[in-house]
Amino acid sequence: MTTNTLSRPSTGPLSPPPPQGLTVVQRCGSCDRPHGRPRLVEAPGTGVSLAHARGWVAAAAAGGPVGVDVEAVDDADVDWRTAEAVCTGKELAALRSDTHPRRAFLRQWVRKESLVKVGAGTLDEPARLDVPVYGQEPPRWHGWRLLDWGGAEAVGCVAAREEMRLRLLG
C-alpha cells in the first residue's frame, strides 16, 4: 500500500514512544470484532482516526477525539440522488452553483465523515449534519474545528476540538 498523504493534527508533538513503536488496534465496543474507532495501545488518551480511498491514506492524532476522511477526486459526475440524500438544501445550492460540483460534493462529504468519526453524528441521516459550506463559511461546527486540504487528486478533512497542524507526505 502506498501512502500518499498523512495528516497529524496536534497542539504539539506526540509524546514518545516514536511512531514506529506504537500499536494501533481496532475493537468494536458492541461486538468485540476488529472494526470501529482505532486506538493506540501505548497512548490510550490519544485520539486516532484513519481513512483511505483509492490509493490515498490519511491518519490523524490529537489529544482528544479526532476524525479524518479522504476521498479521491475523479472526473465522474455528481450522483444527484446521493447528493440529495446526504446534503442539506444550503449544501445542494452550493453544489449546483459550483463550477466543479463533484469536487464540491466530496469536500462536503469529507467534512461530514470526519464529524461522524468523532461521534458528532451518524451516517444514518447525514443530511442532519448541517456543516459549513466549504469556501463560504468558517470551518467550525458546534465547537469542532475543521481542517480541509486538497489537491488535484484528493480532498480531505480533519475534525477536532483543538488547534490542528497538517503535514502532507507523499
JSON list of C-alpha atoms in Angstrom, two decimals:
[
{"chain": "A", "resi": 1, "resn": "MET", "atom": "CA", "xyz": [0.00, 0.00, 0.00]},
{"chain": "A", "resi": 2, "resn": "THR", "atom": "CA", "xyz": [1.34, 3.42, -0.91]},
{"chain": "A", "resi": 3, "resn": "THR", "atom": "CA", "xyz": [0.83, 6.29, 1.48]},
{"chain": "A", "resi": 4, "resn": "ASN", "atom": "CA", "xyz": [0.18, 9.45, -0.49]},
{"chain": "A", "resi": 5, "resn": "THR", "atom": "CA", "xyz": [-1.00, 11.74, 2.27]},
{"chain": "A", "resi": 6, "resn": "LEU", "atom": "CA", "xyz": [-0.67, 11.69, 6.01]},
{"chain": "A", "resi": 7, "resn": "SER", "atom": "CA", "xyz": [-2.07, 14.21, 8.43]},
{"chain": "A", "resi": 8, "resn": "ARG", "atom": "CA", "xyz": [-1.20, 14.63, 12.08]},
{"chain": "A", "resi": 9, "resn": "PRO", "atom": "CA", "xyz": [-3.10, 17.41, 13.85]},
{"chain": "A", "resi": 10, "resn": "SER", "atom": "CA", "xyz": [-1.95, 18.18, 17.38]},
{"chain": "A", "resi": 11, "resn": "THR", "atom": "CA", "xyz": [-1.17, 21.01, 19.75]},
{"chain": "A", "resi": 12, "resn": "GLY", "atom": "CA", "xyz": [2.41, 19.80, 19.87]},
{"chain": "A", "resi": 13, "resn": "PRO", "atom": "CA", "xyz": [4.44, 16.73, 19.10]},
{"chain": "A", "resi": 14, "resn": "LEU", "atom": "CA", "xyz": [3.05, 13.48, 20.43]},
{"chain": "A", "resi": 15, "resn": "SER", "atom": "CA", "xyz": [4.98, 12.16, 23.39]},
{"chain": "A", "resi": 16, "resn": "PRO", "atom": "CA", "xyz": [7.27, 9.16, 22.99]},
{"chain": "A", "resi": 17, "resn": "PRO", "atom": "CA", "xyz": [7.29, 6.30, 22.10]},
{"chain": "A", "resi": 18, "resn": "PRO", "atom": "CA", "xyz": [8.28, 7.01, 18.50]},
{"chain": "A", "resi": 19, "resn": "PRO", "atom": "CA", "xyz": [5.57, 6.32, 15.88]},
{"chain": "A", "resi": 20, "resn": "GLN", "atom": "CA", "xyz": [7.19, 3.04, 14.78]},
{"chain": "A", "resi": 21, "resn": "GLY", "atom": "CA", "xyz": [6.77, 1.79, 18.38]},
{"chain": "A", "resi": 22, "resn": "LEU", "atom": "CA", "xyz": [3.01, 2.42, 18.50]},
{"chain": "A", "resi": 23, "resn": "THR", "atom": "CA", "xyz": [0.39, -0.31, 18.20]},
{"chain": "A", "resi": 24, "resn": "VAL", "atom": "CA", "xyz": [-2.90, 0.66, 16.55]},
{"chain": "A", "resi": 25, "resn": "VAL", "atom": "CA", "xyz": [-5.84, -1.60, 17.37]},
{"chain": "A", "resi": 26, "resn": "GLN", "atom": "CA", "xyz": [-9.49, -1.55, 16.39]},
{"chain": "A", "resi": 27, "resn": "ARG", "atom": "CA", "xyz": [-12.07, -3.34, 18.51]},
{"chain": "A", "resi": 28, "resn": "CYS", "atom": "CA", "xyz": [-15.81, -2.71, 18.36]},
{"chain": "A", "resi": 29, "resn": "GLY", "atom": "CA", "xyz": [-17.29, -1.88, 21.76]},
{"chain": "A", "resi": 30, "resn": "SER", "atom": "CA", "xyz": [-20.52, -3.70, 20.86]},
{"chain": "A", "resi": 31, "resn": "CYS", "atom": "CA", "xyz": [-19.44, -6.93, 19.19]},
{"chain": "A", "resi": 32, "resn": "ASP", "atom": "CA", "xyz": [-15.68, -7.11, 20.00]},
{"chain": "A", "resi": 33, "resn": "ARG", "atom": "CA", "xyz": [-14.84, -7.59, 16.30]},
{"chain": "A", "resi": 34, "resn": "PRO", "atom": "CA", "xyz": [-11.80, -5.89, 14.70]},
{"chain": "A", "resi": 35, "resn": "HIS", "atom": "CA", "xyz": [-13.52, -2.75, 13.43]},
{"chain": "A", "resi": 36, "resn": "GLY", "atom": "CA", "xyz": [-14.55, 0.59, 14.92]},
{"chain": "A", "resi": 37, "resn": "ARG", "atom": "CA", "xyz": [-12.61, 3.55, 16.24]},
{"chain": "A", "resi": 38, "resn": "PRO", "atom": "CA", "xyz": [-8.84, 2.92, 16.28]},
{"chain": "A", "resi": 39, "resn": "ARG", "atom": "CA", "xyz": [-6.79, 3.48, 19.42]},
{"chain": "A", "resi": 40, "resn": "LEU", "atom": "CA", "xyz": [-3.14, 3.41, 20.44]},
{"chain": "A", "resi": 41, "resn": "VAL", "atom": "CA", "xyz": [-2.27, 0.72, 22.98]},
{"chain": "A", "resi": 42, "resn": "GLU", "atom": "CA", "xyz": [0.72, 2.70, 24.29]},
{"chain": "A", "resi": 43, "resn": "ALA", "atom": "CA", "xyz": [-1.15, 6.06, 24.45]},
{"chain": "A", "resi": 44, "resn": "PRO", "atom": "CA", "xyz": [-4.80, 5.39, 25.40]},
{"chain": "A", "resi": 45, "resn": "GLY", "atom": "CA", "xyz": [-5.64, 9.11, 25.85]},
{"chain": "A", "resi": 46, "resn": "THR", "atom": "CA", "xyz": [-4.62, 9.98, 22.31]},
{"chain": "A", "resi": 47, "resn": "GLY", "atom": "CA", "xyz": [-7.41, 10.23, 19.73]},
{"chain": "A", "resi": 48, "resn": "VAL", "atom": "CA", "xyz": [-6.66, 8.44, 16.46]},
{"chain": "A", "resi": 49, "resn": "SER", "atom": "CA", "xyz": [-8.50, 8.33, 13.16]},
{"chain": "A", "resi": 50, "resn": "LEU", "atom": "CA", "xyz": [-7.71, 6.60, 9.86]},
{"chain": "A", "resi": 51, "resn": "ALA", "atom": "CA", "xyz": [-9.14, 6.83, 6.34]},
{"chain": "A", "resi": 52, "resn": "HIS", "atom": "CA", "xyz": [-8.30, 5.56, 2.88]},
{"chain": "A", "resi": 53, "resn": "ALA", "atom": "CA", "xyz": [-9.66, 5.95, -0.63]},
{"chain": "A", "resi": 54, "resn": "ARG", "atom": "CA", "xyz": [-8.24, 4.54, -3.87]},
{"chain": "A", "resi": 55, "resn": "GLY", "atom": "CA", "xyz": [-4.53, 4.83, -3.13]},
{"chain": "A", "resi": 56, "resn": "TRP", "atom": "CA", "xyz": [-4.79, 7.65, -0.59]},
{"chain": "A", "resi": 57, "resn": "VAL", "atom": "CA", "xyz": [-4.30, 7.22, 3.14]},
{"chain": "A", "resi": 58, "resn": "ALA", "atom": "CA", "xyz": [-4.93, 9.73, 5.92]},
{"chain": "A", "resi": 59, "resn": "ALA", "atom": "CA", "xyz": [-4.15, 9.41, 9.62]},
{"chain": "A", "resi": 60, "resn": "ALA", "atom": "CA", "xyz": [-4.80, 11.89, 12.41]},
{"chain": "A", "resi": 61, "resn": "ALA", "atom": "CA", "xyz": [-3.86, 12.01, 16.08]},
{"chain": "A", "resi": 62, "resn": "ALA", "atom": "CA", "xyz": [-4.87, 14.52, 18.74]},
{"chain": "A", "resi": 63, "resn": "GLY", "atom": "CA", "xyz": [-5.10, 14.97, 22.49]},
{"chain": "A", "resi": 64, "resn": "GLY", "atom": "CA", "xyz": [-8.82, 14.11, 22.33]},
{"chain": "A", "resi": 65, "resn": "PRO", "atom": "CA", "xyz": [-11.42, 12.94, 19.80]},
{"chain": "A", "resi": 66, "resn": "VAL", "atom": "CA", "xyz": [-10.35, 13.35, 16.18]},
{"chain": "A", "resi": 67, "resn": "GLY", "atom": "CA", "xyz": [-11.85, 12.28, 12.86]},
{"chain": "A", "resi": 68, "resn": "VAL", "atom": "CA", "xyz": [-10.31, 12.24, 9.39]},
{"chain": "A", "resi": 69, "resn": "ASP", "atom": "CA", "xyz": [-11.61, 11.40, 5.96]},
{"chain": "A", "resi": 70, "resn": "VAL", "atom": "CA", "xyz": [-10.10, 11.46, 2.47]},
{"chain": "A", "resi": 71, "resn": "GLU", "atom": "CA", "xyz": [-11.71, 10.95, -0.92]},
{"chain": "A", "resi": 72, "resn": "ALA", "atom": "CA", "xyz": [-10.09, 10.52, -4.32]},
{"chain": "A", "resi": 73, "resn": "VAL", "atom": "CA", "xyz": [-11.21, 13.10, -6.87]},
{"chain": "A", "resi": 74, "resn": "ASP", "atom": "CA", "xyz": [-12.17, 11.83, -10.29]},
{"chain": "A", "resi": 75, "resn": "ASP", "atom": "CA", "xyz": [-13.92, 13.14, -13.40]},
{"chain": "A", "resi": 76, "resn": "ALA", "atom": "CA", "xyz": [-17.23, 11.45, -12.58]},
{"chain": "A", "resi": 77, "resn": "ASP", "atom": "CA", "xyz": [-20.43, 13.44, -12.47]},
{"chain": "A", "resi": 78, "resn": "VAL", "atom": "CA", "xyz": [-22.21, 14.05, -9.21]},
{"chain": "A", "resi": 79, "resn": "ASP", "atom": "CA", "xyz": [-24.78, 11.40, -8.35]},
{"chain": "A", "resi": 80, "resn": "TRP", "atom": "CA", "xyz": [-27.54, 13.89, -7.60]},
{"chain": "A", "resi": 81, "resn": "ARG", "atom": "CA", "xyz": [-29.75, 11.27, -5.90]},
{"chain": "A", "resi": 82, "resn": "THR", "atom": "CA", "xyz": [-26.95, 10.60, -3.42]},
{"chain": "A", "resi": 83, "resn": "ALA", "atom": "CA", "xyz": [-26.25, 14.32, -3.01]},
{"chain": "A", "resi": 84, "resn": "GLU", "atom": "CA", "xyz": [-29.93, 14.98, -2.27]},
{"chain": "A", "resi": 85, "resn": "ALA", "atom": "CA", "xyz": [-29.94, 12.19, 0.32]},
{"chain": "A", "resi": 86, "resn": "VAL", "atom": "CA", "xyz": [-26.85, 13.38, 2.22]},
{"chain": "A", "resi": 87, "resn": "CYS", "atom": "CA", "xyz": [-26.78, 17.17, 1.77]},
{"chain": "A", "resi": 88, "resn": "THR", "atom": "CA", "xyz": [-28.83, 19.98, 3.24]},
{"chain": "A", "resi": 89, "resn": "GLY", "atom": "CA", "xyz": [-30.66, 22.44, 0.98]},
{"chain": "A", "resi": 90, "resn": "LYS", "atom": "CA", "xyz": [-27.91, 25.00, 1.56]},
{"chain": "A", "resi": 91, "resn": "GLU", "atom": "CA", "xyz": [-25.25, 22.46, 0.58]},
{"chain": "A", "resi": 92, "resn": "LEU", "atom": "CA", "xyz": [-27.17, 21.40, -2.54]},
{"chain": "A", "resi": 93, "resn": "ALA", "atom": "CA", "xyz": [-27.49, 25.01, -3.64]},
{"chain": "A", "resi": 94, "resn": "ALA", "atom": "CA", "xyz": [-23.73, 25.43, -3.25]},
{"chain": "A", "resi": 95, "resn": "LEU", "atom": "CA", "xyz": [-23.07, 22.24, -5.25]},
{"chain": "A", "resi": 96, "resn": "ARG", "atom": "CA", "xyz": [-25.38, 23.32, -8.05]},
{"chain": "A", "resi": 97, "resn": "SER", "atom": "CA", "xyz": [-23.68, 26.72, -8.36]},
{"chain": "A", "resi": 98, "resn": "ASP", "atom": "CA", "xyz": [-20.12, 25.35, -8.22]},
{"chain": "A", "resi": 99, "resn": "THR", "atom": "CA", "xyz": [-18.09, 25.03, -11.42]},
{"chain": "A", "resi": 100, "resn": "HIS", "atom": "CA", "xyz": [-16.87, 21.60, -10.18]},
{"chain": "A", "resi": 101, "resn": "PRO", "atom": "CA", "xyz": [-19.89, 20.08, -8.41]},
{"chain": "A", "resi": 102, "resn": "ARG", "atom": "CA", "xyz": [-18.29, 16.65, -7.90]},
{"chain": "A", "resi": 103, "resn": "ARG", "atom": "CA", "xyz": [-15.30, 18.17, -6.06]},
{"chain": "A", "resi": 104, "resn": "ALA", "atom": "CA", "xyz": [-17.67, 20.41, -4.07]},
{"chain": "A", "resi": 105, "resn": "PHE", "atom": "CA", "xyz": [-19.72, 17.35, -3.08]},
{"chain": "A", "resi": 106, "resn": "LEU", "atom": "CA", "xyz": [-16.60, 15.47, -1.96]},
{"chain": "A", "resi": 107, "resn": "ARG", "atom": "CA", "xyz": [-15.47, 18.50, 0.08]},
{"chain": "A", "resi": 108, "resn": "GLN", "atom": "CA", "xyz": [-18.79, 18.46, 1.95]},
{"chain": "A", "resi": 109, "resn": "TRP", "atom": "CA", "xyz": [-18.72, 14.68, 2.30]},
{"chain": "A", "resi": 110, "resn": "VAL", "atom": "CA", "xyz": [-15.27, 14.55, 3.92]},
{"chain": "A", "resi": 111, "resn": "ARG", "atom": "CA", "xyz": [-16.40, 17.20, 6.42]},
{"chain": "A", "resi": 112, "resn": "LYS", "atom": "CA", "xyz": [-19.45, 15.11, 7.34]},
{"chain": "A", "resi": 113, "resn": "GLU", "atom": "CA", "xyz": [-17.47, 11.88, 7.57]},
{"chain": "A", "resi": 114, "resn": "SER", "atom": "CA", "xyz": [-14.79, 13.44, 9.80]},
{"chain": "A", "resi": 115, "resn": "LEU", "atom": "CA", "xyz": [-17.53, 14.65, 12.17]},
{"chain": "A", "resi": 116, "resn": "VAL", "atom": "CA", "xyz": [-19.16, 11.21, 12.18]},
{"chain": "A", "resi": 117, "resn": "LYS", "atom": "CA", "xyz": [-15.81, 9.72, 13.19]},
{"chain": "A", "resi": 118, "resn": "VAL", "atom": "CA", "xyz": [-15.62, 11.97, 16.28]},
{"chain": "A", "resi": 119, "resn": "GLY", "atom": "CA", "xyz": [-19.14, 10.90, 17.24]},
{"chain": "A", "resi": 120, "resn": "ALA", "atom": "CA", "xyz": [-20.86, 14.20, 16.35]},
{"chain": "A", "resi": 121, "resn": "GLY", "atom": "CA", "xyz": [-23.35, 12.49, 14.05]},
{"chain": "A", "resi": 122, "resn": "THR", "atom": "CA", "xyz": [-24.17, 9.30, 12.21]},
{"chain": "A", "resi": 123, "resn": "LEU", "atom": "CA", "xyz": [-24.28, 8.20, 8.60]},
{"chain": "A", "resi": 124, "resn": "ASP", "atom": "CA", "xyz": [-27.88, 7.11, 9.11]},
{"chain": "A", "resi": 125, "resn": "GLU", "atom": "CA", "xyz": [-29.01, 10.68, 8.42]},
{"chain": "A", "resi": 126, "resn": "PRO", "atom": "CA", "xyz": [-26.04, 12.63, 7.03]},
{"chain": "A", "resi": 127, "resn": "ALA", "atom": "CA", "xyz": [-28.28, 15.49, 5.85]},
{"chain": "A", "resi": 128, "resn": "ARG", "atom": "CA", "xyz": [-28.83, 16.33, 9.53]},
{"chain": "A", "resi": 129, "resn": "LEU", "atom": "CA", "xyz": [-25.15, 17.28, 9.73]},
{"chain": "A", "resi": 130, "resn": "ASP", "atom": "CA", "xyz": [-25.59, 20.84, 8.51]},
{"chain": "A", "resi": 131, "resn": "VAL", "atom": "CA", "xyz": [-21.87, 21.50, 8.08]},
{"chain": "A", "resi": 132, "resn": "PRO", "atom": "CA", "xyz": [-20.45, 24.80, 6.85]},
{"chain": "A", "resi": 133, "resn": "VAL", "atom": "CA", "xyz": [-20.19, 25.05, 3.08]},
{"chain": "A", "resi": 134, "resn": "TYR", "atom": "CA", "xyz": [-16.53, 24.78, 2.07]},
{"chain": "A", "resi": 135, "resn": "GLY", "atom": "CA", "xyz": [-15.12, 28.13, 0.98]},
{"chain": "A", "resi": 136, "resn": "GLN", "atom": "CA", "xyz": [-18.25, 30.06, 2.02]},
{"chain": "A", "resi": 137, "resn": "GLU", "atom": "CA", "xyz": [-18.40, 29.71, 5.81]},
{"chain": "A", "resi": 138, "resn": "PRO", "atom": "CA", "xyz": [-15.86, 29.46, 8.67]},
{"chain": "A", "resi": 139, "resn": "PRO", "atom": "CA", "xyz": [-14.56, 25.89, 9.13]},
{"chain": "A", "resi": 140, "resn": "ARG", "atom": "CA", "xyz": [-16.19, 25.28, 12.53]},
{"chain": "A", "resi": 141, "resn": "TRP", "atom": "CA", "xyz": [-19.22, 23.22, 13.55]},
{"chain": "A", "resi": 142, "resn": "HIS", "atom": "CA", "xyz": [-20.65, 23.17, 17.10]},
{"chain": "A", "resi": 143, "resn": "GLY", "atom": "CA", "xyz": [-17.23, 23.61, 18.71]},
{"chain": "A", "resi": 144, "resn": "TRP", "atom": "CA", "xyz": [-15.41, 21.32, 16.27]},
{"chain": "A", "resi": 145, "resn": "ARG", "atom": "CA", "xyz": [-12.62, 22.73, 14.13]},
{"chain": "A", "resi": 146, "resn": "LEU", "atom": "CA", "xyz": [-12.46, 21.53, 10.54]},
{"chain": "A", "resi": 147, "resn": "LEU", "atom": "CA", "xyz": [-9.14, 21.48, 8.72]},
{"chain": "A", "resi": 148, "resn": "ASP", "atom": "CA", "xyz": [-9.54, 20.87, 4.99]},
{"chain": "A", "resi": 149, "resn": "TRP", "atom": "CA", "xyz": [-6.90, 20.00, 2.44]},
{"chain": "A", "resi": 150, "resn": "GLY", "atom": "CA", "xyz": [-6.94, 19.04, -1.17]},
{"chain": "A", "resi": 151, "resn": "GLY", "atom": "CA", "xyz": [-5.11, 18.75, -4.42]},
{"chain": "A", "resi": 152, "resn": "ALA", "atom": "CA", "xyz": [-5.82, 17.69, -7.96]},
{"chain": "A", "resi": 153, "resn": "GLU", "atom": "CA", "xyz": [-6.36, 14.05, -6.97]},
{"chain": "A", "resi": 154, "resn": "ALA", "atom": "CA", "xyz": [-7.82, 14.02, -3.44]},
{"chain": "A", "resi": 155, "resn": "VAL", "atom": "CA", "xyz": [-9.60, 16.09, -0.80]},
{"chain": "A", "resi": 156, "resn": "GLY", "atom": "CA", "xyz": [-9.74, 15.54, 2.94]},
{"chain": "A", "resi": 157, "resn": "CYS", "atom": "CA", "xyz": [-10.80, 16.96, 6.26]},
{"chain": "A", "resi": 158, "resn": "VAL", "atom": "CA", "xyz": [-9.82, 16.54, 9.91]},
{"chain": "A", "resi": 159, "resn": "ALA", "atom": "CA", "xyz": [-12.24, 17.38, 12.75]},
{"chain": "A", "resi": 160, "resn": "ALA", "atom": "CA", "xyz": [-11.01, 18.02, 16.30]},
{"chain": "A", "resi": 161, "resn": "ARG", "atom": "CA", "xyz": [-11.72, 20.34, 19.23]},
{"chain": "A", "resi": 162, "resn": "GLU", "atom": "CA", "xyz": [-8.13, 21.61, 19.36]},
{"chain": "A", "resi": 163, "resn": "GLU", "atom": "CA", "xyz": [-6.00, 23.68, 17.01]},
{"chain": "A", "resi": 164, "resn": "MET", "atom": "CA", "xyz": [-4.51, 21.48, 14.29]},
{"chain": "A", "resi": 165, "resn": "ARG", "atom": "CA", "xyz": [-1.46, 21.35, 12.05]},
{"chain": "A", "resi": 166, "resn": "LEU", "atom": "CA", "xyz": [-1.37, 19.49, 8.77]},
{"chain": "A", "resi": 167, "resn": "ARG", "atom": "CA", "xyz": [1.58, 17.64, 7.34]},
{"chain": "A", "resi": 168, "resn": "LEU", "atom": "CA", "xyz": [1.25, 16.09, 3.89]},
{"chain": "A", "resi": 169, "resn": "LEU", "atom": "CA", "xyz": [3.63, 13.36, 2.82]},
{"chain": "A", "resi": 170, "resn": "GLY", "atom": "CA", "xyz": [3.81, 11.61, -0.45]}
]
